[in-house]
Structure formats: structure tokens, C-alpha cells
XYZ file of C-alpha atoms in Angstrom:
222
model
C 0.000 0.000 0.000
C 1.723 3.350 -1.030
C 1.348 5.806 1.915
C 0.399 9.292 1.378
C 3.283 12.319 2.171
C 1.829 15.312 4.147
C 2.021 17.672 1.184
C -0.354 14.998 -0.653
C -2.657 14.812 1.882
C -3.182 18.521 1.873
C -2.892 19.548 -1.813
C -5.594 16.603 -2.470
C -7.940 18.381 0.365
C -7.281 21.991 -1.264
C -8.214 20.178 -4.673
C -11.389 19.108 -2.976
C -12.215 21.938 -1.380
C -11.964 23.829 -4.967
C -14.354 20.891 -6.770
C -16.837 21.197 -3.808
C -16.944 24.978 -3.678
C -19.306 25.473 -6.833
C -21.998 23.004 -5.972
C -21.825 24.108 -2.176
C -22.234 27.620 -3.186
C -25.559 26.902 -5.124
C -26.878 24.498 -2.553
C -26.478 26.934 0.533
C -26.927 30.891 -1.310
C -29.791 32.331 -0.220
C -32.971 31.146 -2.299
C -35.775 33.093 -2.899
C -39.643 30.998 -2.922
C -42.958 31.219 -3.359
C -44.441 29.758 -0.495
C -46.513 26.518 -0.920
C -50.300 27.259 0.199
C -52.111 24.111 0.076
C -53.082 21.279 -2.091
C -55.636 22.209 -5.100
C -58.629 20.953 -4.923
C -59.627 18.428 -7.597
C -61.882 19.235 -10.124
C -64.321 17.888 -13.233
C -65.931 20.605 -14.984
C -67.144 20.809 -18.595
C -65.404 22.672 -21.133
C -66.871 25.211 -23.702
C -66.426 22.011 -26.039
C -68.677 20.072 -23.999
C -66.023 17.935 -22.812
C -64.844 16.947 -19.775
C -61.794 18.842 -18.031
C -60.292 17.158 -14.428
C -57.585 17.663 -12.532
C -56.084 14.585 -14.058
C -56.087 16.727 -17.076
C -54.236 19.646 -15.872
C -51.531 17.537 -14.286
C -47.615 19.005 -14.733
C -49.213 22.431 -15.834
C -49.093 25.495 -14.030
C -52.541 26.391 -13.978
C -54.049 30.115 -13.657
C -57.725 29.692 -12.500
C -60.085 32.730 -12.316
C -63.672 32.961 -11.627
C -66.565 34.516 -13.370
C -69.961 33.431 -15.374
C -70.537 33.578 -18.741
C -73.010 36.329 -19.061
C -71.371 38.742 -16.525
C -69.993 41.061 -19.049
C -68.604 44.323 -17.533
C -68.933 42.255 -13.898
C -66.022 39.892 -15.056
C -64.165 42.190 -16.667
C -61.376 42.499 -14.730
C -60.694 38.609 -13.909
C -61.160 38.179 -17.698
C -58.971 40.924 -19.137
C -55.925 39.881 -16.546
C -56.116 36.487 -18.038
C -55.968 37.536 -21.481
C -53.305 39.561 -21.082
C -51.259 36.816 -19.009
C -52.152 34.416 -21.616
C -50.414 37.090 -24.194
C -47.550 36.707 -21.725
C -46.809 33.463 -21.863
C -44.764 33.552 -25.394
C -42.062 35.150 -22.927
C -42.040 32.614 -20.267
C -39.401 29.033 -20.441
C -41.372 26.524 -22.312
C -41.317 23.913 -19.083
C -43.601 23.480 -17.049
C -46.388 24.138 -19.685
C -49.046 27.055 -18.624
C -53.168 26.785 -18.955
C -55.459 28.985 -17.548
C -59.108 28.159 -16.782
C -61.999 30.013 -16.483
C -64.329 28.370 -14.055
C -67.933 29.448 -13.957
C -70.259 29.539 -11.118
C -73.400 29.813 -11.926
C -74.222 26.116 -14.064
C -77.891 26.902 -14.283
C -77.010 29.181 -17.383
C -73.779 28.197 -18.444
C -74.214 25.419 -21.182
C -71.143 24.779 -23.188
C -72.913 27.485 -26.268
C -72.444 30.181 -23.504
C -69.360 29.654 -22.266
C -68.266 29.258 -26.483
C -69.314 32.802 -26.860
C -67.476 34.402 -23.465
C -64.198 32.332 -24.750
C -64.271 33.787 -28.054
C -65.394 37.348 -26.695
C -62.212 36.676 -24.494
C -60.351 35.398 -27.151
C -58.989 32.455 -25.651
C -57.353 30.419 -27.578
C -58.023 26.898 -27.367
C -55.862 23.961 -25.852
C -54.240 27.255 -23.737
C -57.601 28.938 -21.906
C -61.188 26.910 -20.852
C -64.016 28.142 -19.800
C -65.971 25.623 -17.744
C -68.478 24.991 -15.772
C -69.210 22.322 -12.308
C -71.960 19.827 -13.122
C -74.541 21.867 -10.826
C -75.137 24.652 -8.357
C -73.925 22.470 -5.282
C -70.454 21.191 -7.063
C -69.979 25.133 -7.740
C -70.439 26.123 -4.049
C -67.909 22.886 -2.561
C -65.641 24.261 -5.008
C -65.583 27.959 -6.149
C -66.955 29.101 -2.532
C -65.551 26.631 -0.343
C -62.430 24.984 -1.707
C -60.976 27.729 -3.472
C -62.654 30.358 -1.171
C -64.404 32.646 -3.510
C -67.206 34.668 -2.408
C -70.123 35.029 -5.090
C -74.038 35.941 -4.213
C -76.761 35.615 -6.486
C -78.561 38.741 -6.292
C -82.730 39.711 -6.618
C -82.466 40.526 -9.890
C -80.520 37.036 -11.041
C -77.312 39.279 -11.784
C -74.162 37.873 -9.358
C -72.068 39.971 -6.703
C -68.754 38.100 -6.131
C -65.060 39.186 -5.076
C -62.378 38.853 -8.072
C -59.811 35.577 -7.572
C -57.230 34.531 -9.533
C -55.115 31.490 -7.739
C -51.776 30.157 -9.136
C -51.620 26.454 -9.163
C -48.076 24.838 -10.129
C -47.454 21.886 -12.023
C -47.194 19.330 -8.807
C -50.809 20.672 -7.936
C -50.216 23.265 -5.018
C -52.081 26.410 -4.820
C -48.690 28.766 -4.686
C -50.386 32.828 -5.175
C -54.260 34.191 -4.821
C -54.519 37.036 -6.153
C -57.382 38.583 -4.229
C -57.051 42.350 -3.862
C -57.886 44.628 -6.094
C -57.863 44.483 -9.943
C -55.062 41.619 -10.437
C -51.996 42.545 -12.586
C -51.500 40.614 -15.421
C -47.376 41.648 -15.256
C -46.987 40.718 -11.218
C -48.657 37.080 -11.980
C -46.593 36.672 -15.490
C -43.530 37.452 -12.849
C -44.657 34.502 -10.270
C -45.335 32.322 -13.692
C -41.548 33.004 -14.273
C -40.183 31.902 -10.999
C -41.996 28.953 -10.699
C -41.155 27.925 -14.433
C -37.021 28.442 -12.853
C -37.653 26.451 -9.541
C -39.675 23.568 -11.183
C -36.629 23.415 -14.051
C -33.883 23.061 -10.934
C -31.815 19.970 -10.413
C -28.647 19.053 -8.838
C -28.159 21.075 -6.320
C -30.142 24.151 -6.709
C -32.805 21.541 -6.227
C -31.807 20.838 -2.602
C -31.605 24.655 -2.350
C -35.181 25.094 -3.058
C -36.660 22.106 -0.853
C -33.937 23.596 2.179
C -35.532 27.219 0.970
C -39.171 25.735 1.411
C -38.675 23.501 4.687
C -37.668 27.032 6.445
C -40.007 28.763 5.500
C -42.560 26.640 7.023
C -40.812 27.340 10.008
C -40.401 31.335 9.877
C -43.802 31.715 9.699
């Protein structure tokens, strides 16, 4: 067995030391991340197409959900004109994970796939990127627009709605990561989250420990 001088011994820990320095630099920097909220809840609506659209199908998509109805014209505007303009966004964002937004209506009495056709194409939504779609009846659409995702919506005297604007960020794993639920939401601020969640779902290596380590403390400086 050939035995090691000194000098070897310590130029083959500087060596190591030098290797190890670029990966431990990414894994311990300071990471910046969106907190994790919560699970999404699961979901089967139906389209504008008639067809059916689960949570199965929105699996390893980030997934922008706002709420409205399809007759609510000026009511809606807001949620509806912050989604098309993120959805003109998304040519600048990484192609991975892929982005779809959905429009999920709350009031099923009225919305048959014909009327939710119309408000996507009034929208412009283009399809295969942006749904409209509805839960099966009025009971699906309180468990999950009012009480999963938390949205507040009133049918009023006159048939017309009163509800509080939501958008919620959902990323690719399924975790509700951003509501957006003061004031008119800004298309730029939520194209911005998109962004760093498209970075920290691309990580590996070691900037992927960084993350998780990023994540696990936060749960804890809260």
C-alpha cells in the first residue's frame, strides 16, 4: 500500500475543497420561494367544447384559474382581461412546465357549453391554452368555487351575481402557490410569479436541494 506524504494529503484536500466549492455555493446561497399554500382541490368541470376537463387533465401544468360566469360582461371584466393579457404573456415565459389557464364558472344553471363558447371567443382564448368551464350543478360550484378555493359570489334579486375577483396560481405538482385577491389583479406581477416557478420547477442538482432547504424554512419562519 503506497502511503500518502503530508504535502499529498493537503494539496488533495485543497483540490477538494476547490471541486466542492461550486456546488456548495448553489446548494447553501440564499434562495428566494414562493411559499406553498395548500393542495388544489380536484376538479371535473365541462369545457366550452362540452367535454370533460379534471384535474387529471391539468396535471404538470401550471394552472391560472379565475372565476366569473358567462353572461357577466362588464362584472367579469377584470378577472377576464388579466387572463388575457397573461395568456399574451406566456410567449415570454421558459417553455417547461407548460401554462393553462381556466376560467371556471359559477353559476351552471345558465352556463351550457354554447355560452361559455361565446365568453371564450369574446375573451379570445385560444383553445388547448384557456377553458371556460363549468361544475356539473349549483352544489359542485359552491364545494368548489366558494368553499375549496374560497371565492365569495351571491346571487342577487335581480338574477345578476355579486362576487369578489380571484385569480389562484396552481403549479405543475398541484399546489395552490399565489391568490390574487385584492384589487384588480396585474396581469405583469402574476406573469412574474409564472416566471419563478417555471425556474424552480426546471432546478436539479443542487439548486434543487436549495429550493426544498428554501421551502422547509419557510414553514418554520412563519
Amino acid at each position: 500500500m503506497t502511503r500518502l506524504r503530508p504535502w499529498q494529503i493537503a494539496l488533495a484536500a485543497v483540490l477538494l475543497v476547490v471541486a466542492a466549492a461550486p456546488a456548495a455555493f448553489v446548494a447553501f446561497r440564499p434562495v428566494t420561494v414562493i411559499p406553498r399554500l395548500s393542495v388544489a382541490p380536484g376538479l371535473a368541470l365541462t369545457d366550452e367544447d362540452g367535454r370533460r376537463l379534471t384535474s387529471d387533465d391539468l396535471k404538470g401544468h401550471m394552472t391560472l384559474y379565475g372565476f366569473a360566469h358567462g353572461t357577466c360582461a362588464d362584472g367579469c371584466r377584470g378577472v377576464v382581461s388579466a387572463m388575457a393579457a397573461v395568456q399574451e404573456g406566456l410567449a415570454e415565459l421558459p417553455g417547461a412546465p407548460p401554462v393553462r389557464l381556466v376560467t371556471v364558472s359559477f353559476d351552471p344553471a345558465n352556463d351550457a357549453p354554447a355560452t361559455l363558447q361565446a365568453a371564450a371567443r369574446a375573451a379570445g382564448a385560444r383553445p388547448g391554452t384557456w377553458s371556460f368551464a363549468v361544475p356539473t350543478d349549483t352544489t359542485a360550484a359552491r364545494r368548489l368555487v366558494g368553499e375549496a378555493f374560497g371565492v365569495w359570489y351571491e346571487r342577487q334579486a335581480d338574477g345578476a351575481f355579486r362576487y369578489d375577483p380571484v385569480l389562484v396560481l396552481v403549479d405543475g405538482l398541484g399546489i395552490r402557490r399565489v391568490e390574487y385577491r385584492l384589487g384588480a389583479p396585474d396581469p405583469q406581477r402574476i406573469l412574474g410569479h409564472m416566471r419563478e416557478l417555471a425556474v424552480e420547477a426546471r432546478a436539479g442538482g443542487a439548486m434543487r436541494f436549495a429550493y426544498e432547504a428554501a421551502h422547509f424554512l419557510s414553514c418554520y419562519s412563519n
